[in-house]
Amino acid sequence: MTGHTRVLAVAHLLRLCEHLRGGEQLAPHQRGGALPCLPMVPDLADVRGQLQARRALEVAAAGGHNLLFSGPPGSGKSMLAARLPGLMPPLGLEESLQVAAVHSVAGLPVAAACAGQRPFRSPHHTASAVALVGGGGRPRPGEISLAHQGVLFLDELPEFPRRVLEVMREPLETGEILISRAARSTAYPARFQLVAAMNPCPCGYFDDGTSRCRCTPDQINRYQQRISGPLLDRIDLQLQVPALSPQELLTPAAPGEASAQVRQRVLAARERQLQRQGRANRDLSGQELDRHCALDGRSRELLSRVMAQHLLSARACHRLLRVARTLADLAGDEGIAQAHLLEALIYRGKWTEQG
Ligand SMILES: [Zn+2]
C-alpha cells in the first residue's frame, strides 16, 4: 500500500454498491485493524473412537466423494460430518472469490471464504424447498449454493421431502442449479460435497446389538426407500456408524489424530489425482475408470465374485472402483491393490446391494 492509496474494507457486495451509488459510505480500512472473527473449524482430534468413520472422512476428503453415515442416534454422525471441511484443502483464490460472491448475494459474511475456509451448511429437513435449492420472488441462492466448494450436511436424510432430494441430483452432476422463474432463469453455482446421515430405521435402533427396535421389516424398508436409487448412486461412500459401547464411552481415550495431520495425506492424494487425470476421483467417468482403475488378475476375480454374490450393478461397481482408486492414492500407490478393493467394500452401503 503506497502513501496515497485508500483501501476500503467491504463485508459484502451490497455494501459496495451502496457506497458507489452515493449512499452510506465505507470507512477507510485501518492498517493493523482488528481482523474479522472467523468461525471455528472443529478438529478431528475431539472425536472419540469411530476409527472406521474417521477413515471414511479422510477418504471422502481425499477423493471428493459424497458420504452417507447410517447409525443410531447419539453415534456422533453430525460431529463427524462437521469435521470434513477441516480435512479438505483450503480454498484457492478463484474458489474463495466464487464462495464470497454467492454468500455476498445472500447477504452473509464473506470473511471465512476470504480466509480460505470451506463452507459447511447443515439445513434442517423442515427448511422450505426454496431455502434449500434457491429461488423465490427475488431469486436468492439456497443452501446447496451456499455450500458451493464446501460441504452440505443433510442430517436425517429420509426426512427431507423427496422432491427436494430429487432436485439435488442435477447439481450433484453439473455443479450448478438453474432457477427458472416466469420471465428469466438464474444459474447459481452448487458444486458441494454431500454428507448425509440417517438412522437405520424409523426408531433408530435397528441392528444396534440390542432388541430395542420394534420396527417391522416393512416399516424399515419403506423408510430406507425414501432415498432414491439414483441419489444413492451419487454417494460413493456409505458407512454404518455404530453407537459407542459403554466401555468406549467410559474409558478415557487418547486424543485422536488431529485434522492438520490428516489433511497432509489428503493434499498428497489430491495432488496425485490432479497430476494423473486433472480432477478428483469422484468425477471419474466410466471410460476413465477403465483407464485409471485397472485391476490385476486376482482383484478382478475378487470383484466379479462379489458382484455375482451380491448382485452388484455396474453403477455400484463404479462406486467401488472410484473409492479403491482414492485408497490407492492415499497410500501413494500407482495401481489398485487387492487391499484397497477389500477396504472399498466396507463403504459399499448395506441397502444398495441391488442398486
Ligand atoms: Zn427401529
Coordinates of C-alpha atoms and ligand atoms in Angstrom, one line a residue:
M1 CA 0.0 0.0 0.0
T2 CA 1.6 3.3 -1.0
G3 CA 1.1 6.5 0.9
H4 CA -1.9 7.8 -1.0
T5 CA -3.8 4.6 -1.8
R6 CA -7.0 4.5 0.1
V7 CA -8.2 1.0 1.0
L8 CA -11.9 0.4 1.7
A9 CA -12.9 -2.7 3.5
V10 CA -16.2 -4.2 2.5
A11 CA -18.1 -7.1 4.1
H12 CA -20.3 -7.8 1.2
L13 CA -21.0 -6.6 -2.3
L14 CA -24.3 -4.9 -1.5
R15 CA -22.5 -2.5 0.9
L16 CA -20.1 -1.7 -2.0
C17 CA -23.0 -1.0 -4.4
E18 CA -24.5 1.3 -1.7
H19 CA -21.2 3.2 -1.5
L20 CA -20.8 3.6 -5.2
R21 CA -24.4 4.8 -5.6
G22 CA -23.5 7.5 -3.1
G23 CA -25.4 6.1 -0.2
E24 CA -23.8 5.1 3.1
Q25 CA -20.1 5.5 2.7
L26 CA -17.5 2.9 3.5
A27 CA -14.9 3.8 6.1
P28 CA -11.2 3.6 5.0
H29 CA -9.5 0.4 6.2
Q30 CA -7.1 1.0 9.1
R31 CA -3.8 -0.9 8.8
G32 CA -3.4 -3.3 11.6
G33 CA -7.1 -3.0 12.5
A34 CA -8.8 -6.0 14.1
L35 CA -9.3 -9.0 11.8
P36 CA -12.9 -10.2 11.5
C37 CA -13.7 -13.1 13.8
L38 CA -13.7 -16.4 11.9
P39 CA -15.9 -19.3 12.7
M40 CA -14.0 -22.2 14.5
V41 CA -13.5 -25.3 12.3
P42 CA -13.9 -28.3 14.6
D43 CA -11.0 -30.7 14.8
L44 CA -11.0 -34.4 14.3
A45 CA -8.8 -34.8 17.5
D46 CA -12.0 -34.3 19.5
V47 CA -13.7 -37.4 18.1
R48 CA -13.6 -40.4 20.4
G49 CA -13.2 -43.9 18.8
Q50 CA -15.1 -44.3 15.5
L51 CA -11.9 -45.3 13.6
Q52 CA -13.8 -46.5 10.6
A53 CA -15.9 -43.3 10.3
R54 CA -12.7 -41.2 10.7
R55 CA -11.1 -43.1 7.9
A56 CA -14.2 -42.6 5.7
L57 CA -13.9 -38.9 6.3
E58 CA -10.3 -38.9 5.2
V59 CA -11.2 -40.9 2.1
A60 CA -14.1 -38.5 1.3
A61 CA -11.8 -35.5 1.6
A62 CA -9.1 -37.1 -0.5
G63 CA -11.3 -38.2 -3.4
G64 CA -14.1 -35.5 -3.1
H65 CA -16.6 -38.3 -2.5
N66 CA -20.1 -37.8 -1.2
L67 CA -20.7 -39.7 2.0
L68 CA -23.6 -41.3 3.9
F69 CA -23.4 -42.3 7.5
S70 CA -26.1 -44.6 8.9
G71 CA -26.3 -45.3 12.6
P72 CA -28.4 -45.0 15.8
P73 CA -29.0 -41.6 17.4
G74 CA -26.0 -40.4 19.5
S75 CA -23.4 -42.3 17.5
G76 CA -21.7 -39.0 16.6
K77 CA -22.7 -38.7 12.9
S78 CA -23.2 -34.9 13.0
M79 CA -20.0 -34.4 15.0
L80 CA -18.1 -36.4 12.4
A81 CA -19.6 -34.6 9.4
A82 CA -18.8 -31.2 10.8
R83 CA -15.1 -32.2 10.7
L84 CA -14.9 -32.8 7.0
P85 CA -14.2 -29.2 5.9
G86 CA -11.2 -29.1 8.1
L87 CA -9.7 -32.1 6.3
M88 CA -10.2 -30.6 2.8
P89 CA -7.6 -28.4 1.1
P90 CA -8.1 -24.7 1.8
L91 CA -10.0 -22.7 -0.9
G92 CA -7.8 -21.5 -3.7
L93 CA -8.1 -17.8 -4.7
E94 CA -10.6 -18.5 -7.6
E95 CA -12.7 -20.7 -5.3
S96 CA -12.6 -18.1 -2.5
L97 CA -14.0 -15.5 -4.9
Q98 CA -16.8 -17.8 -6.0
V99 CA -17.8 -18.6 -2.5
A100 CA -17.6 -14.9 -1.4
A101 CA -19.7 -13.9 -4.3
V102 CA -22.5 -16.4 -3.5
H103 CA -22.5 -15.6 0.2
S104 CA -22.5 -11.9 -0.6
V105 CA -25.6 -12.2 -2.8
A106 CA -27.3 -13.9 0.1
G107 CA -26.2 -11.1 2.5
L108 CA -24.0 -13.3 4.5
P109 CA -20.5 -12.5 5.8
V110 CA -17.6 -13.4 3.5
A111 CA -14.6 -13.2 5.9
A112 CA -14.4 -17.0 6.3
A113 CA -14.4 -17.5 2.5
C114 CA -11.7 -14.9 2.1
A115 CA -9.6 -16.7 4.7
G116 CA -9.9 -19.9 2.6
Q117 CA -12.3 -21.7 4.9
R118 CA -14.7 -24.1 3.1
P119 CA -18.4 -23.6 3.8
F120 CA -20.3 -26.1 6.0
R121 CA -24.0 -25.8 5.7
S122 CA -26.5 -28.0 7.6
P123 CA -30.1 -27.1 6.8
H124 CA -32.8 -28.7 8.8
H125 CA -35.2 -31.1 6.9
T126 CA -38.1 -28.8 7.7
A127 CA -36.5 -25.9 5.7
S128 CA -38.5 -24.9 2.6
A129 CA -37.6 -26.1 -0.9
V130 CA -36.7 -22.5 -1.8
A131 CA -34.4 -22.2 1.2
L132 CA -32.7 -25.5 0.2
V133 CA -32.3 -25.2 -3.5
G134 CA -32.8 -21.4 -4.1
G135 CA -35.4 -19.3 -5.9
G136 CA -38.2 -17.1 -4.6
G137 CA -39.8 -14.0 -5.9
R138 CA -36.5 -12.2 -6.0
P139 CA -34.3 -15.3 -6.6
R140 CA -31.7 -16.0 -3.9
P141 CA -29.2 -18.8 -3.7
G142 CA -30.3 -21.7 -1.5
E143 CA -28.3 -23.9 0.9
I144 CA -26.9 -26.0 -1.9
S145 CA -25.3 -22.9 -3.4
L146 CA -24.2 -21.6 0.0
A147 CA -22.4 -24.9 0.3
H148 CA -20.6 -24.3 -3.0
Q149 CA -16.9 -25.5 -2.8
G150 CA -17.7 -26.8 0.7
V151 CA -19.9 -29.3 2.5
L152 CA -23.6 -29.7 2.5
F153 CA -24.7 -31.8 5.5
L154 CA -28.2 -33.3 5.5
D155 CA -28.9 -34.9 8.8
E156 CA -31.9 -37.3 8.9
L157 CA -31.8 -37.6 5.1
P158 CA -35.0 -39.7 4.7
E159 CA -37.0 -36.9 6.4
F160 CA -36.2 -34.4 3.6
P161 CA -39.0 -34.1 1.1
R162 CA -38.3 -36.5 -1.7
R163 CA -38.8 -33.9 -4.4
V164 CA -36.1 -31.7 -2.8
L165 CA -33.7 -34.6 -2.8
E166 CA -34.5 -35.3 -6.4
V167 CA -33.8 -31.7 -7.4
M168 CA -30.4 -32.1 -5.8
R169 CA -29.4 -34.8 -8.4
E170 CA -28.8 -32.1 -11.1
P171 CA -26.3 -30.0 -9.1
L172 CA -24.6 -33.2 -7.9
E173 CA -23.9 -33.9 -11.6
T174 CA -23.3 -30.5 -13.0
G175 CA -22.2 -28.3 -10.1
E176 CA -24.9 -25.7 -10.6
I177 CA -28.6 -25.2 -10.2
L178 CA -30.9 -23.4 -12.7
I179 CA -33.7 -21.5 -11.0
S180 CA -36.4 -20.8 -13.5
R181 CA -39.0 -18.0 -12.9
A182 CA -41.7 -16.9 -15.3
A183 CA -39.6 -14.5 -17.3
R184 CA -36.0 -15.5 -16.7
S185 CA -33.7 -18.1 -15.2
T186 CA -30.7 -17.7 -13.0
A187 CA -27.9 -20.2 -12.6
Y188 CA -26.2 -20.4 -9.2
P189 CA -23.1 -22.4 -8.6
A190 CA -23.7 -25.5 -6.4
R191 CA -20.5 -27.7 -6.5
F192 CA -20.8 -29.1 -3.0
Q193 CA -19.7 -32.3 -1.3
L194 CA -22.7 -34.0 0.2
V195 CA -22.5 -35.6 3.6
A196 CA -25.8 -37.2 4.7
A197 CA -26.7 -39.0 7.9
M198 CA -29.6 -41.3 8.6
N199 CA -31.0 -43.7 11.2
P200 CA -31.2 -47.3 10.0
C201 CA -35.0 -47.4 10.7
P202 CA -37.8 -45.1 12.0
C203 CA -36.9 -45.6 15.7
G204 CA -33.2 -45.5 15.0
Y205 CA -32.1 -48.7 16.8
F206 CA -32.4 -51.4 14.1
D207 CA -29.4 -53.8 14.2
D208 CA -27.6 -52.0 17.1
G209 CA -26.9 -55.1 19.0
T210 CA -29.9 -54.6 21.4
S211 CA -33.5 -55.6 21.0
R212 CA -34.9 -52.1 21.4
C213 CA -36.0 -51.8 17.8
R214 CA -39.7 -52.7 17.3
C215 CA -39.9 -51.6 13.6
T216 CA -41.4 -54.1 11.2
P217 CA -39.3 -55.2 8.1
D218 CA -41.9 -53.3 6.0
Q219 CA -41.5 -50.1 8.0
I220 CA -37.7 -50.3 7.7
N221 CA -38.0 -50.9 4.0
R222 CA -40.3 -48.0 3.4
Y223 CA -38.1 -45.7 5.5
Q224 CA -34.9 -46.7 3.6
Q225 CA -36.7 -46.4 0.2
R226 CA -37.4 -42.7 0.8
I227 CA -34.0 -42.2 -0.7
S228 CA -34.0 -43.0 -4.4
G229 CA -31.5 -45.3 -6.0
P230 CA -30.2 -42.6 -8.4
L231 CA -29.4 -40.3 -5.4
L232 CA -27.6 -43.1 -3.6
D233 CA -25.7 -43.8 -6.8
R234 CA -24.0 -40.4 -6.4
I235 CA -22.8 -41.3 -2.9
D236 CA -19.6 -43.3 -3.3
L237 CA -19.1 -43.8 0.5
Q238 CA -21.9 -45.4 2.5
L239 CA -20.9 -46.5 6.0
Q240 CA -22.6 -47.7 9.2
V241 CA -21.6 -45.9 12.3
P242 CA -22.3 -47.9 15.4
A243 CA -23.0 -46.4 18.8
L244 CA -20.0 -46.3 21.1
S245 CA -20.0 -49.2 23.6
P246 CA -20.3 -48.3 27.4
Q247 CA -16.6 -49.2 27.7
E248 CA -15.6 -46.9 24.9
L249 CA -17.7 -44.1 26.5
L250 CA -16.2 -44.6 30.0
T251 CA -12.6 -45.3 29.2
P252 CA -10.5 -42.2 28.9
A253 CA -9.4 -42.2 25.3
A254 CA -6.1 -40.8 24.0
P255 CA -6.9 -37.8 21.7
G256 CA -7.3 -38.9 18.1
E257 CA -5.2 -37.8 15.2
A258 CA -5.6 -34.0 14.5
S259 CA -7.2 -32.7 11.4
A260 CA -4.0 -31.0 10.3
Q261 CA -2.1 -34.3 10.1
V262 CA -4.9 -36.0 8.2
R263 CA -5.1 -33.0 5.8
Q264 CA -1.4 -33.6 4.8
R265 CA -2.3 -37.0 3.5
V266 CA -5.4 -35.7 1.8
L267 CA -3.4 -33.0 0.0
A268 CA -0.9 -35.5 -1.3
A269 CA -3.6 -37.8 -2.6
R270 CA -5.4 -34.9 -4.3
E271 CA -2.2 -33.9 -6.0
R272 CA -1.8 -37.4 -7.4
Q273 CA -5.3 -37.2 -8.9
L274 CA -4.8 -33.8 -10.4
Q275 CA -1.4 -35.0 -12.0
R276 CA -3.0 -38.1 -13.4
Q277 CA -6.4 -37.1 -14.6
G278 CA -6.9 -33.4 -13.9
R279 CA -9.8 -33.9 -11.5
A280 CA -11.0 -35.6 -8.3
N281 CA -11.7 -39.3 -8.3
R282 CA -15.4 -38.7 -7.6
D283 CA -15.7 -37.2 -11.1
L284 CA -14.2 -40.2 -13.0
S285 CA -16.5 -41.3 -15.8
G286 CA -17.0 -45.0 -16.8
Q287 CA -14.3 -44.7 -19.5
E288 CA -11.8 -43.0 -17.2
L289 CA -12.4 -45.7 -14.7
D290 CA -11.2 -48.3 -17.3
R291 CA -8.1 -46.2 -17.8
H292 CA -7.1 -45.3 -14.3
C293 CA -8.6 -48.1 -12.2
A294 CA -7.2 -51.2 -13.9
L295 CA -7.2 -54.2 -11.6
D296 CA -4.8 -57.1 -11.5
G297 CA -6.0 -60.6 -12.2
R298 CA -6.7 -61.5 -8.5
S299 CA -8.5 -58.3 -7.8
R300 CA -10.6 -58.7 -10.9
E301 CA -11.6 -62.2 -9.9
L302 CA -12.5 -61.0 -6.4
L303 CA -14.6 -58.2 -7.8
S304 CA -16.5 -60.4 -10.2
R305 CA -17.2 -62.9 -7.3
V306 CA -18.6 -60.0 -5.1
M307 CA -20.6 -58.7 -8.0
A308 CA -22.2 -62.1 -8.6
Q309 CA -22.8 -62.9 -4.9
H310 CA -24.4 -59.5 -4.1
L311 CA -26.0 -58.8 -7.4
L312 CA -24.0 -55.5 -7.7
S313 CA -25.0 -53.3 -10.6
A314 CA -22.5 -51.6 -12.9
R315 CA -23.0 -48.4 -11.0
A316 CA -22.3 -49.9 -7.6
C317 CA -19.2 -51.4 -9.2
H318 CA -18.1 -47.9 -10.4
R319 CA -18.6 -46.6 -6.9
L320 CA -16.3 -49.3 -5.6
L321 CA -13.6 -48.6 -8.2
R322 CA -13.6 -44.8 -7.5
V323 CA -13.2 -45.4 -3.8
A324 CA -10.5 -48.0 -4.4
R325 CA -8.7 -45.5 -6.6
T326 CA -8.7 -43.0 -3.8
L327 CA -7.5 -45.5 -1.2
A328 CA -4.5 -46.3 -3.6
D329 CA -3.8 -42.6 -3.9
L330 CA -3.8 -42.1 -0.1
A331 CA -1.3 -45.0 0.1
G332 CA 0.8 -43.4 -2.6
D333 CA 0.4 -46.5 -4.9
E334 CA 0.3 -46.4 -8.7
G335 CA -2.1 -49.3 -9.0
I336 CA -5.1 -50.5 -7.1
A337 CA -4.1 -53.4 -4.8
Q338 CA -6.4 -56.1 -3.5
A339 CA -6.2 -54.5 0.0
H340 CA -7.7 -51.3 -1.5
L341 CA -10.5 -53.1 -3.1
L342 CA -11.3 -55.0 0.1
E343 CA -11.4 -51.8 2.1
A344 CA -13.6 -50.1 -0.6
L345 CA -16.1 -53.0 0.0
I346 CA -16.6 -51.7 3.6
Y347 CA -18.0 -48.4 2.1
R348 CA -20.4 -50.2 -0.3
G349 CA -23.6 -49.5 1.6
K350 CA -25.9 -52.1 3.0
W351 CA -29.1 -51.1 1.3
T352 CA -27.8 -50.7 -2.2
E353 CA -26.7 -54.2 -3.0
Q354 CA -29.1 -54.2 -5.9
G355 CA -28.5 -50.6 -6.7
Ligands
ZN1 ZN -36.5 -49.4 14.6

